[in-house]
XYZ file of C-alpha atoms in Angstrom:
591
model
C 54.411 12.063 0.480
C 50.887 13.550 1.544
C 50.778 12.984 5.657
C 47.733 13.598 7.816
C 46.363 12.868 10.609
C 42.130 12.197 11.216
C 40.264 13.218 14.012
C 39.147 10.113 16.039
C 35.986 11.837 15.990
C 35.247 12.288 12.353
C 33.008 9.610 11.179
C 32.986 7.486 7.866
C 30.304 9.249 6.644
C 32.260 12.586 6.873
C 34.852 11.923 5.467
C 33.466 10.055 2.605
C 31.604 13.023 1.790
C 35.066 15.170 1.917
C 35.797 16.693 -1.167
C 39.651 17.182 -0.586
C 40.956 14.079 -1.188
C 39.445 14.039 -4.282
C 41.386 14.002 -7.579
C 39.400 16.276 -10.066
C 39.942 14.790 -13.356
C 37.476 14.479 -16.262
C 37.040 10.631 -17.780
C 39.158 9.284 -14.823
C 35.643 6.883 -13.805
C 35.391 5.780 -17.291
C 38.890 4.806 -18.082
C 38.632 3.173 -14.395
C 35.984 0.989 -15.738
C 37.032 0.457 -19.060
C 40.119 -1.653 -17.378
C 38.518 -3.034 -14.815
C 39.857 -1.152 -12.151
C 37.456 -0.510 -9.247
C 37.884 3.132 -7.996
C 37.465 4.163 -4.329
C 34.255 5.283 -3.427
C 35.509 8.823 -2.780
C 36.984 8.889 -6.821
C 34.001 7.597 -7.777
C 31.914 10.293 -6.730
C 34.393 12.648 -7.656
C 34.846 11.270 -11.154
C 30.820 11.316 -11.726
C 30.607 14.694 -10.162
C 33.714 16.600 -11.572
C 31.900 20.012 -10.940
C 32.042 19.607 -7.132
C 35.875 21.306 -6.881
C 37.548 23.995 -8.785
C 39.890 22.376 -11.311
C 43.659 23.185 -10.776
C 46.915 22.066 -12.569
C 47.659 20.798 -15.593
C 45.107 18.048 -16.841
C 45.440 14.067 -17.043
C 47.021 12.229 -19.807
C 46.039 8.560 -20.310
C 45.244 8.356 -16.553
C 48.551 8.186 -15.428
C 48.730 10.972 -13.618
C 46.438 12.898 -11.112
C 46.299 16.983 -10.150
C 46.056 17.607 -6.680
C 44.788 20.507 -4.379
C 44.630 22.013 -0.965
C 41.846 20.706 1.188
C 40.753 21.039 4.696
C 39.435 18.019 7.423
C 38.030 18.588 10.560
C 40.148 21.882 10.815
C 43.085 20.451 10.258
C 45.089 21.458 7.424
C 46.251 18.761 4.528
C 49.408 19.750 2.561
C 48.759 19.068 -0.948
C 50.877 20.723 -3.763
C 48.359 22.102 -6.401
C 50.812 22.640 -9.192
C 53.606 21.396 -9.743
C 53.651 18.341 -8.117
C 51.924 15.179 -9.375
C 50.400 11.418 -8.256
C 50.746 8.500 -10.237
C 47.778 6.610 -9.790
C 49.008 3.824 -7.525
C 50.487 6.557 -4.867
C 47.134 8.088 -5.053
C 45.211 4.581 -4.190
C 47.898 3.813 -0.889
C 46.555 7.660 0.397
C 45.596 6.200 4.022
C 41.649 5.849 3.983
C 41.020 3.046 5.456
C 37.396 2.995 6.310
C 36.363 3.432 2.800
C 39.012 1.432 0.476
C 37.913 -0.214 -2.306
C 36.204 -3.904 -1.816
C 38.775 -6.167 -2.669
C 35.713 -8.334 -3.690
C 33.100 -7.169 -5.798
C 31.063 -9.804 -6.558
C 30.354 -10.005 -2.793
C 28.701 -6.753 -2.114
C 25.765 -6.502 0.060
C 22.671 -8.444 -1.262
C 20.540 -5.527 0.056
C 22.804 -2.727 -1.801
C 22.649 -4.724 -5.114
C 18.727 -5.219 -5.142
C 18.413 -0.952 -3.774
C 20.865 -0.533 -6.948
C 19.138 -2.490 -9.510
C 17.144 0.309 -10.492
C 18.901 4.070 -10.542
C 16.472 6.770 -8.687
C 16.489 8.396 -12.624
C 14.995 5.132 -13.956
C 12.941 4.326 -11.102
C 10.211 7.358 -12.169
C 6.978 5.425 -13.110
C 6.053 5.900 -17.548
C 2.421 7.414 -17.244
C -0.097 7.034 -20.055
C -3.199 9.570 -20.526
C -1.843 10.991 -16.726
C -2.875 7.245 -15.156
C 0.918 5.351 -14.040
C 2.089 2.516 -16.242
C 2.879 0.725 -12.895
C -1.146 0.895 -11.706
C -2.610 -0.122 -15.236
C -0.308 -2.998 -15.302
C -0.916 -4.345 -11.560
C -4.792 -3.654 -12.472
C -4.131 -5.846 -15.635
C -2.682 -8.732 -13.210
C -5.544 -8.387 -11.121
C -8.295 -9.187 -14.020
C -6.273 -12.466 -14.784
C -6.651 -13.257 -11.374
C -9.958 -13.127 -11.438
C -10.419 -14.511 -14.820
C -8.404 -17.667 -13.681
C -10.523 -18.244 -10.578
C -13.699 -18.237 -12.126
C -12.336 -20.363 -14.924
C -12.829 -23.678 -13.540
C -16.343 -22.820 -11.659
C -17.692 -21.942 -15.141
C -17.046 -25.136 -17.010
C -18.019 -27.008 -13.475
C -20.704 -29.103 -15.506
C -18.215 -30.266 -18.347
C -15.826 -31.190 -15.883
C -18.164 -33.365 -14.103
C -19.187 -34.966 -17.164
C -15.607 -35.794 -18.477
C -14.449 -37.265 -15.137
C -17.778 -38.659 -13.795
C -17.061 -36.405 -10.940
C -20.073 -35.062 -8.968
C -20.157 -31.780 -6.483
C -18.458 -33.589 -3.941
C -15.550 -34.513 -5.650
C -15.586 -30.633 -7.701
C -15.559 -29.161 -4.029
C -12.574 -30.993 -3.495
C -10.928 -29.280 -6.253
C -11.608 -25.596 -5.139
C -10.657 -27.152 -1.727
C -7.080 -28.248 -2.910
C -6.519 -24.712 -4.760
C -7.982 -22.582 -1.947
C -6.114 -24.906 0.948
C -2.904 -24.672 -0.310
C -3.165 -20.382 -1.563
C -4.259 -19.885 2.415
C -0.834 -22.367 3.636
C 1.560 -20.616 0.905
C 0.639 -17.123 1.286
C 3.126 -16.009 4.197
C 5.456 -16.830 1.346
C 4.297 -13.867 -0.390
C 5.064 -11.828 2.909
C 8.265 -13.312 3.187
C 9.447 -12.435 -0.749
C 8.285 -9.010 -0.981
C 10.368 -8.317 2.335
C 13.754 -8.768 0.064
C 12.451 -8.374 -3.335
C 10.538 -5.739 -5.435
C 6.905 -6.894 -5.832
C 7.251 -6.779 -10.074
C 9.582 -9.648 -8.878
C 7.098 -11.604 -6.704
C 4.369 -11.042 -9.089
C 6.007 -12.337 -12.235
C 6.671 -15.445 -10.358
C 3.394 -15.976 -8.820
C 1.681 -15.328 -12.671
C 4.791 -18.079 -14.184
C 3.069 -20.957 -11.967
C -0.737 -19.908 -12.006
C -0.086 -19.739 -15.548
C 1.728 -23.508 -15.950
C -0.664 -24.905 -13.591
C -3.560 -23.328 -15.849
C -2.391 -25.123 -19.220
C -1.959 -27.902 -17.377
C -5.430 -28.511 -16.069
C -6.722 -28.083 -19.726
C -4.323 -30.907 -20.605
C -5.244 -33.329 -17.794
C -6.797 -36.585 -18.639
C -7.170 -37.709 -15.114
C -9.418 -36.525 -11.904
C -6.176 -36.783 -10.035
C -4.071 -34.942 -12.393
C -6.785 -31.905 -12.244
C -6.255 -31.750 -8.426
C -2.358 -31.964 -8.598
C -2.630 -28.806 -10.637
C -5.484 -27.070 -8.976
C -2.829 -27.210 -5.587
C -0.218 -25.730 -7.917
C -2.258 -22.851 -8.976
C -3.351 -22.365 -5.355
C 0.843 -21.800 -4.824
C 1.127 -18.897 -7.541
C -2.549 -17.562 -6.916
C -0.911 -16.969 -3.070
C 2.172 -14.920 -4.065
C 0.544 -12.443 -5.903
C -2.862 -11.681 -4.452
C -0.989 -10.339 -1.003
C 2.109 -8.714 -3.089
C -1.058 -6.775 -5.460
C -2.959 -6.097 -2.137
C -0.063 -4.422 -0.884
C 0.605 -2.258 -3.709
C -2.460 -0.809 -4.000
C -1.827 -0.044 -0.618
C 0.843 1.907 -0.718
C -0.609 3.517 -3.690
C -3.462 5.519 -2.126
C -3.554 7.817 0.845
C -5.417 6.780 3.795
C -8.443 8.480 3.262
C -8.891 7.295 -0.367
C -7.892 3.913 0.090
C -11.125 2.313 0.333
C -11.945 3.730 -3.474
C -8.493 2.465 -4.160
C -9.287 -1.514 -3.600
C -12.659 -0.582 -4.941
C -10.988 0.325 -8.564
C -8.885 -2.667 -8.255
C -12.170 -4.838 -7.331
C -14.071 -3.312 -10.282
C -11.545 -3.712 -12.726
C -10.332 -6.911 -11.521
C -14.270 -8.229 -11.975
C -14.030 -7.585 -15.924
C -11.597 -10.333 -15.554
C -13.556 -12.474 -13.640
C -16.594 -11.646 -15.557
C -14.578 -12.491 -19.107
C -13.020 -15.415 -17.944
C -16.439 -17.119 -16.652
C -18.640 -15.871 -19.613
C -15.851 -16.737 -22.070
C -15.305 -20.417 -20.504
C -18.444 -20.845 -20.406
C -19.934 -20.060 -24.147
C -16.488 -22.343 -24.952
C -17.395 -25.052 -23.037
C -20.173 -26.048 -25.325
C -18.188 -26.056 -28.229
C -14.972 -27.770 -29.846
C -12.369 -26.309 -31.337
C -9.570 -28.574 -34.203
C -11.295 -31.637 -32.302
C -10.455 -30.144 -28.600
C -13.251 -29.400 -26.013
C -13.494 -26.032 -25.505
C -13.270 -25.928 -22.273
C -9.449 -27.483 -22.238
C -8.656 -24.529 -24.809
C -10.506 -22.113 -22.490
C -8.033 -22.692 -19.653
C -4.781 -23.307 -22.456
C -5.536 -19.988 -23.371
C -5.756 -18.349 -20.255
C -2.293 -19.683 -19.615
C -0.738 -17.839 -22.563
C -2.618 -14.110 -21.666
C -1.280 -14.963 -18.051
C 2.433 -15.315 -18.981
C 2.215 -11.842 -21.286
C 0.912 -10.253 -18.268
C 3.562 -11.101 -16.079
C 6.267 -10.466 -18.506
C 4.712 -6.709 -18.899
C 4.461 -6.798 -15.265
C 8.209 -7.834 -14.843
C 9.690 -5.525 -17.208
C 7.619 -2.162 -16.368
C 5.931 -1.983 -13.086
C 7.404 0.333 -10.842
C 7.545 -0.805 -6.841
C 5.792 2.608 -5.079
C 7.470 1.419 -2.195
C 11.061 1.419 -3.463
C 10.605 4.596 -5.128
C 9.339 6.579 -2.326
C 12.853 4.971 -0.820
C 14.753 6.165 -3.194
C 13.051 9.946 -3.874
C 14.881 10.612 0.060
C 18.939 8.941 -1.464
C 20.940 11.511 -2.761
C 23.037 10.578 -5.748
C 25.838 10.519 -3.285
C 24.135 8.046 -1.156
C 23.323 5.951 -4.296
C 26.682 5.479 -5.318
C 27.874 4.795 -2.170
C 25.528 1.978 -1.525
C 26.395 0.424 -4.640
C 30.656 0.667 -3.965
C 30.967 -0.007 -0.755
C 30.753 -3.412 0.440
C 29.255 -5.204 3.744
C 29.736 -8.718 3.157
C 26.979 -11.601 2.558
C 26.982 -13.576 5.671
C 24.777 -11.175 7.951
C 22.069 -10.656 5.208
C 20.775 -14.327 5.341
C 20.681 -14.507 8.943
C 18.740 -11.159 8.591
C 16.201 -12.312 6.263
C 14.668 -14.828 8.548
C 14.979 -12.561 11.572
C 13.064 -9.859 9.638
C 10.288 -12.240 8.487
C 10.038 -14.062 11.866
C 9.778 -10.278 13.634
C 7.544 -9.483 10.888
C 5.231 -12.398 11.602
C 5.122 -12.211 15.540
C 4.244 -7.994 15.091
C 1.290 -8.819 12.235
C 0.025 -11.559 14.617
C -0.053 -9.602 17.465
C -2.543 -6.670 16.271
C -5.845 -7.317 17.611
C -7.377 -5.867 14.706
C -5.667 -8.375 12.497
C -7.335 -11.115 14.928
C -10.879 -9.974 14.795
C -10.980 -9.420 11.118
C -9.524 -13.049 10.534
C -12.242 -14.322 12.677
C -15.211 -12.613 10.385
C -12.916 -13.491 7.399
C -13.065 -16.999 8.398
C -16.750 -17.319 8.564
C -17.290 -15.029 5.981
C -15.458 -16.450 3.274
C -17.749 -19.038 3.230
C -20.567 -18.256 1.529
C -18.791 -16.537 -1.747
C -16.267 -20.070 -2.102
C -20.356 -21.794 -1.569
C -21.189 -19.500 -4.387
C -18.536 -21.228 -7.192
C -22.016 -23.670 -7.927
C -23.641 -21.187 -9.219
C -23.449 -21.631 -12.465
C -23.908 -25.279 -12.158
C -26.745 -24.739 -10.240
C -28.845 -22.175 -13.120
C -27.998 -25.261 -15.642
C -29.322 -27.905 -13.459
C -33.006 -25.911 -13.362
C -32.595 -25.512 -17.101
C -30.935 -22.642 -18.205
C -28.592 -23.052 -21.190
C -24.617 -22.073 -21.296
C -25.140 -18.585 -22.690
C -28.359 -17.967 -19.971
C -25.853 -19.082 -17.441
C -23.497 -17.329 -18.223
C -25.192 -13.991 -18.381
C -26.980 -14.726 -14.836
C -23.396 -15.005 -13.532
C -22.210 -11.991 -15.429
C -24.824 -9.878 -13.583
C -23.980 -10.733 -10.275
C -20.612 -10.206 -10.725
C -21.286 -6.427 -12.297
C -23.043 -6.015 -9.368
C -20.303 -7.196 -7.208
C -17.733 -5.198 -8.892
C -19.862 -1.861 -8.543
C -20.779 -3.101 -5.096
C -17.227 -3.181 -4.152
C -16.261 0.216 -5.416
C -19.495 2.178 -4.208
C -18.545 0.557 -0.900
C -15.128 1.562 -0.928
C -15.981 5.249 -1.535
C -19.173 5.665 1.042
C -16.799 4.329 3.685
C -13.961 6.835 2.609
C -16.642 9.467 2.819
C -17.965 8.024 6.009
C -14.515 7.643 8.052
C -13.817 11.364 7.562
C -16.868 12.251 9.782
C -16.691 9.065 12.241
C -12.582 7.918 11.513
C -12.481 5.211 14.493
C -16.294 3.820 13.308
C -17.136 4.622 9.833
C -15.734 1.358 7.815
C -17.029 -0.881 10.582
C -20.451 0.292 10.097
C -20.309 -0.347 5.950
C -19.365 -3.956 6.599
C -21.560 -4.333 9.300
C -24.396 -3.707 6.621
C -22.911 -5.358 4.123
C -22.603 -8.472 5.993
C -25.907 -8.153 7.218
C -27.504 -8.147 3.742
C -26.333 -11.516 2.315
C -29.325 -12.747 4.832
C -32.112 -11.962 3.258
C -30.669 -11.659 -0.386
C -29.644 -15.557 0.040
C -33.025 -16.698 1.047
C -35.294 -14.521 -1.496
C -32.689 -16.155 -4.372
C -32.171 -20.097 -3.431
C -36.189 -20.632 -2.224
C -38.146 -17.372 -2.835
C -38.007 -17.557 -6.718
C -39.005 -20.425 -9.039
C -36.603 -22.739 -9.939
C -37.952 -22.466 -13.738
C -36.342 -21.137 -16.872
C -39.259 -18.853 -16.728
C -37.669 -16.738 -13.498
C -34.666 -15.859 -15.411
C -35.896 -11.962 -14.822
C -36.265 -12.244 -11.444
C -32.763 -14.153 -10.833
C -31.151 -11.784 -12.748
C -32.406 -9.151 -10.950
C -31.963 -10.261 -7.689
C -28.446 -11.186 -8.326
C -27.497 -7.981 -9.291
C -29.021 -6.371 -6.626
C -27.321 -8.824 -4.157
C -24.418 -8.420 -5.707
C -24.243 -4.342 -5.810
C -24.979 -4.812 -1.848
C -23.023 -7.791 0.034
C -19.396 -7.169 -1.254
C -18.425 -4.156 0.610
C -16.575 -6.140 3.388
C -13.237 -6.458 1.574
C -12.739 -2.470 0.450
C -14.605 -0.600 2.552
C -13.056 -2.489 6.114
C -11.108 -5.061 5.544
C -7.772 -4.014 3.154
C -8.013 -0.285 4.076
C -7.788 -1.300 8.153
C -5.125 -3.753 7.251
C -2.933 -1.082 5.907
C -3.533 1.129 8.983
C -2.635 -1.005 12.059
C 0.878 -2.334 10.846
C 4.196 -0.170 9.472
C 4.704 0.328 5.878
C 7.003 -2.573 5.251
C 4.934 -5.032 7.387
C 1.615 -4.510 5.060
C 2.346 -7.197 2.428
C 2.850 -9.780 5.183
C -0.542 -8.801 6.657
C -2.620 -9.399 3.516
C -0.567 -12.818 3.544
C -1.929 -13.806 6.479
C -4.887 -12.725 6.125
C -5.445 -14.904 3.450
C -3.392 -17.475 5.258
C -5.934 -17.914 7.812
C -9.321 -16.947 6.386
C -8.101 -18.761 3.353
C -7.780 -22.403 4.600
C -10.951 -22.339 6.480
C -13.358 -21.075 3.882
C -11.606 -23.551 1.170
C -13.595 -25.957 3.192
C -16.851 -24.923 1.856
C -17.003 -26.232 -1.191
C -16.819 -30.092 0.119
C -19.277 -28.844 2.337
C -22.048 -27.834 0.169
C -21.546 -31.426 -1.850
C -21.536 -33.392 0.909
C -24.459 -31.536 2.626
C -26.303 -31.726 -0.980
C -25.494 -35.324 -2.028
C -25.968 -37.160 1.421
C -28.629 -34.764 3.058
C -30.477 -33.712 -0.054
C -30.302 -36.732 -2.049
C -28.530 -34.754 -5.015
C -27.663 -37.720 -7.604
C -24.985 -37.082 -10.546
C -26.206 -39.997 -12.149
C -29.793 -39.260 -12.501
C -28.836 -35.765 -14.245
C -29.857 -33.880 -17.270
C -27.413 -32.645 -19.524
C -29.363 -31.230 -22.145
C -32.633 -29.979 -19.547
C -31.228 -30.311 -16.192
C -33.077 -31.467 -13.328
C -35.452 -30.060 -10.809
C -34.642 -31.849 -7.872
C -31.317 -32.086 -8.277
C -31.784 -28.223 -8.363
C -33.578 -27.906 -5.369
C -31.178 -29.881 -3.556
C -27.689 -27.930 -4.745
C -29.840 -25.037 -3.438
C -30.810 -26.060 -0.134
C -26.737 -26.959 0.591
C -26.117 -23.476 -0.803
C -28.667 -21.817 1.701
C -27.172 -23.497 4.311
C -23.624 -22.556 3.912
C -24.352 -18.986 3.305
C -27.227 -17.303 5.853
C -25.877 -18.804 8.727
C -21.850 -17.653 7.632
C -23.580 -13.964 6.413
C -25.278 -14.222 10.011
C -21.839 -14.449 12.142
C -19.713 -12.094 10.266
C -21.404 -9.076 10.715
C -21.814 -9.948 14.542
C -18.186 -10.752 14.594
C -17.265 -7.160 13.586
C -18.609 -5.471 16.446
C -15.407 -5.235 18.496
C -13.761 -3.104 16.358
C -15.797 -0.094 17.674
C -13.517 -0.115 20.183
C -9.918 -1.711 19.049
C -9.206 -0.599 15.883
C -8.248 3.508 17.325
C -5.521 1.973 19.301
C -4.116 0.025 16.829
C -4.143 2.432 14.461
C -2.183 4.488 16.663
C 0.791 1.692 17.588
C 1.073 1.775 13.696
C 1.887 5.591 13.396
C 3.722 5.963 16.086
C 6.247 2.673 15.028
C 6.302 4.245 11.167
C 7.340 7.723 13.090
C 10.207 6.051 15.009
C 11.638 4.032 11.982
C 11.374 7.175 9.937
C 13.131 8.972 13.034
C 15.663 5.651 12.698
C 16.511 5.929 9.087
């Protein structure tokens, strides 16, 4: 019998890695597997990775028998006949390793090993088309049906209000319901992508955005609407933090603002599809159905494909970069070995809860919340838009191009702001991105007032609303790439960045849903706005001019208090940024 004795020094690590206990035997992992029998980790590594030793003795028959050979452990000498003598393969499994026999239990390997094992580092390796990742055109595909389902019910506003009797009050309510519970659900999203990969989290937020969607089309009740609306609020939150993040830890610091610029550009063809498209539809019918119920049944169905190509391909950048430092060695090992299950749940609310209290606690985090808050209310004010150009006259298609224009402009807005603050924080790196928003902010002011009272509220100003909306547009949507989601991903660790864009839209989220009930109630019971007494083939001038005074109201003001609100960041964000390297550089140190 083999005999030996360890060093009480030599670690598990060691002597997993030592190659002289290994039997060297061609097909002995497959046979192992083939009848279910569940090889030490030190045979399996050996068995996948034959070429490690020099073969000696006669080969294996029917794995029955094993070769030996003459090793050496922490300088002592093992005494292992290389020829003649021979292990059956039960003697071999009693050889006295007890810090690495085989789990006795398979099925209750560590949670954490089985989800860094789903995906081998060889199939982990992103497919690229034309030299652009798979991975990035897929999450960029998400983010356009994002966009395209928000702006889906805003567009057909008018319809809605005419097959429900429901004036602006009670169609604030809905973006109110959708928008209240996204901002109360989204720490959710933080919480998932802590112990799942985000292609995960995403196809599950896209499944109930995409339900909820068909749903609303169906609905033949007001209340039935708003019970869905909440619903699509609840998968809208998972994935709008989870695609936040990726994009994140997609782009380098310095190119990050052009990064959520892309996403904001090509996410707007979305939005700009889905609102023209639902729109044109809305006037229409289609095998007896309004078209606006087969805009948003529709919707559904491109939603689900999406998320099932999202699902199946997209690579998590985070998990690779992971697994590009694991050795195949390492791999293995995580897979084989076992840790037990009872630890890991207890661990995944101590993570989030640590993760929470450390997002919280940047100051950076605070101050942008606090603009957020009051800046997210003018753009959920802006959803009566297109309700507003059709109660001064305009006609669906008219509409619908007036909103296309500003939203061009938005999209090219918030890419050209996303790269002139990337250029601008390489010569002022502490300043540079608070400036851009600063300016950006500080534009809505007069762009709101020359639009809601300087123009004619006439069919004949189509020109000039056009123009100004693209102009407005191009210059008041900055805020979000060139400051806020770049910053975000500087002040907090790598794995704490999700959770940040969660809250974020957590807090900023379920303030500014109240908006929307705002502007009705300021326009029906201050500005004598009357659903009744409206239009639906011409409109109506002063219910116009009423929908636009609540508009002005709920946007200057707002526009006003978020640029002022980014001032202290000229002097926190440096330090913050700092905490955040120097915790990556210590868990890197850790790990």
């Amino acid at each position: 019998m083999l005999s030996s004795r360890r060093s009480p020094h030599t670690s598990d690590q060691q002597r997993c890695r030592e190659p002289a206990l290994i039997p060297t035997c061609h097909g002995v992992r497959a046979r192992a597997e083939a009848n279910r029998v569940h090889l030490s980790p030190v045979m399996a590594l050996e068995a996948k990775y034959p070429s490690s030793q020099p073969r000696k003795g006669p080969a294996c028959s029917g794995g029955e028998r094993l070769s030996t050979q003459h090793a050496q452990m922490e300088g002592e000498r093992l005494s292992v006949p290389t020829s003649g003598d021979k292990w059956t393969m039960s003697e071999f499994r009693r050889l006295s390793i007890p810090s690495i026999r085989p789990n006795p239990f398979p099925s209750m390997r560590d949670s954490r090993a089985r989800a860094w094992s789903s995906r081998s580092p060889g199939k982990m390796k992103t497919t690229r088309l034309f030299g652009v990742s798979l991975s990035l055109i897929l999450i960029n595909l998400a983010a356009i049906m994002e966009r395209a389902d928000e702006n889906l019910l805003p567009s057909v506003y008018k319809e809605v209000s005419e097959t429900f009797n429901a004036g602006p009050t009670e169609l604030g309510y809905l973006t109110f319901i959708r928008n209240f519970v996204q901002a109360l659900s989204s720490p959710l999203a933080g919480i998932l992508v802590l112990h799942y990969d985000r292609p995960t989290v995403l196809a599950m937020g896209t499944t109930f955005w995409a339900i909820s969607t068909a749903a609303v089309g169906a609905s033949q009740h007001f209340g039935q609407v708003a019970f869905w609306r909440a619903l699509n609020g609840f998968g809208l939150a998972i994935v709008i933090p989870a695609l936040q993040s990726f994009i994140a830890d997609s782009y380098k610091d310095n190119v990050r603002g052009t990064g959520f610029g892309l996403l904001s550009l090509v996410g707007s063809v979305g939005g700009i599809g889905g609102g023209v498209l639902a729109t044109i539809m809305a006037g229409q019918e289609y095998w007896g159905i309004p078209g606006w119920r087969c805009a948003f049944i529709m919707m559904s169905l491109l939603s689900l494909l999406i998320g099932v190509l999202v699902y199946t391909f997209v690579v998590d950048p985070g998990r690779t970069s992971h697994l590009t430092s694991v050795t195949d060695e390492d791999f293995e090992r995580a897979t084989l070995v076992g840790k037990g299950s009872t630890a890991i749940s207890t661990s995944i609310w101590r993570d989030s809860w640590t993760a929470m209290r450390s997002v919280i606690k940047v100051k950076t985090f605070q101050v942008i919340v606090l603009q957020g808050i009051v800046g997210s209310l003018p753009w959920t004010a802006m959803v009566f838009f297109t309700m507003w150009f059709e109660l001064i006259g305009f006609d669906n298609n008219n509409s619908a191009a007036l909103i296309s224009l500003f939203a061009i402009g938005c999209s090219m807005g918030s890419f050209l702001g996303g790269l002139i603050a990337d250029r601008l924080s390489r010569i002022y790196p502490n300043t540079g991105r608070v400036m851009c928003a600063q300016f950006s902010a500080f534009m809505g002011i007069p762009f709101s007032w020359f639009l809601l009272t300087a123009i004619p509220q006439t069919i004949n100003s189509w020109f000039a609303f056009a123009t100004t909306l693209f102009l407005m547009g191009l210059t008041i949507s900055w805020c979000a790439t060139c400051a806020n989601n770049p910053m975000f991903a500087e002040v907090v660790p790598l794995k704490h960045r999700t959770m940040i864009y969660a809250f974020d839209r957590a807090f900023e989220g379920s303030f500014s849903s109240f908006a929307a009930p705002a502007v009705g109630i300021l326009t029906e019971k201050i500005y004598g706005y009357d659903s009744n007494s409206m239009n639906s083939v011409s409109g109506s001038a002063p219910q116009a001019l009423a929908l636009s005074r609540g508009l002005l109201s709920m946007m200057v003001v707002p526009f006003g208090l978020c640029s002022l609100f980014y001032t202290p960041l000229y002097h926190i964000f440096k330090q913050d940024r700092d905490n955040a390297r120097t915790a990556t550089l210590k868990e890197q140190e850790i790990t």
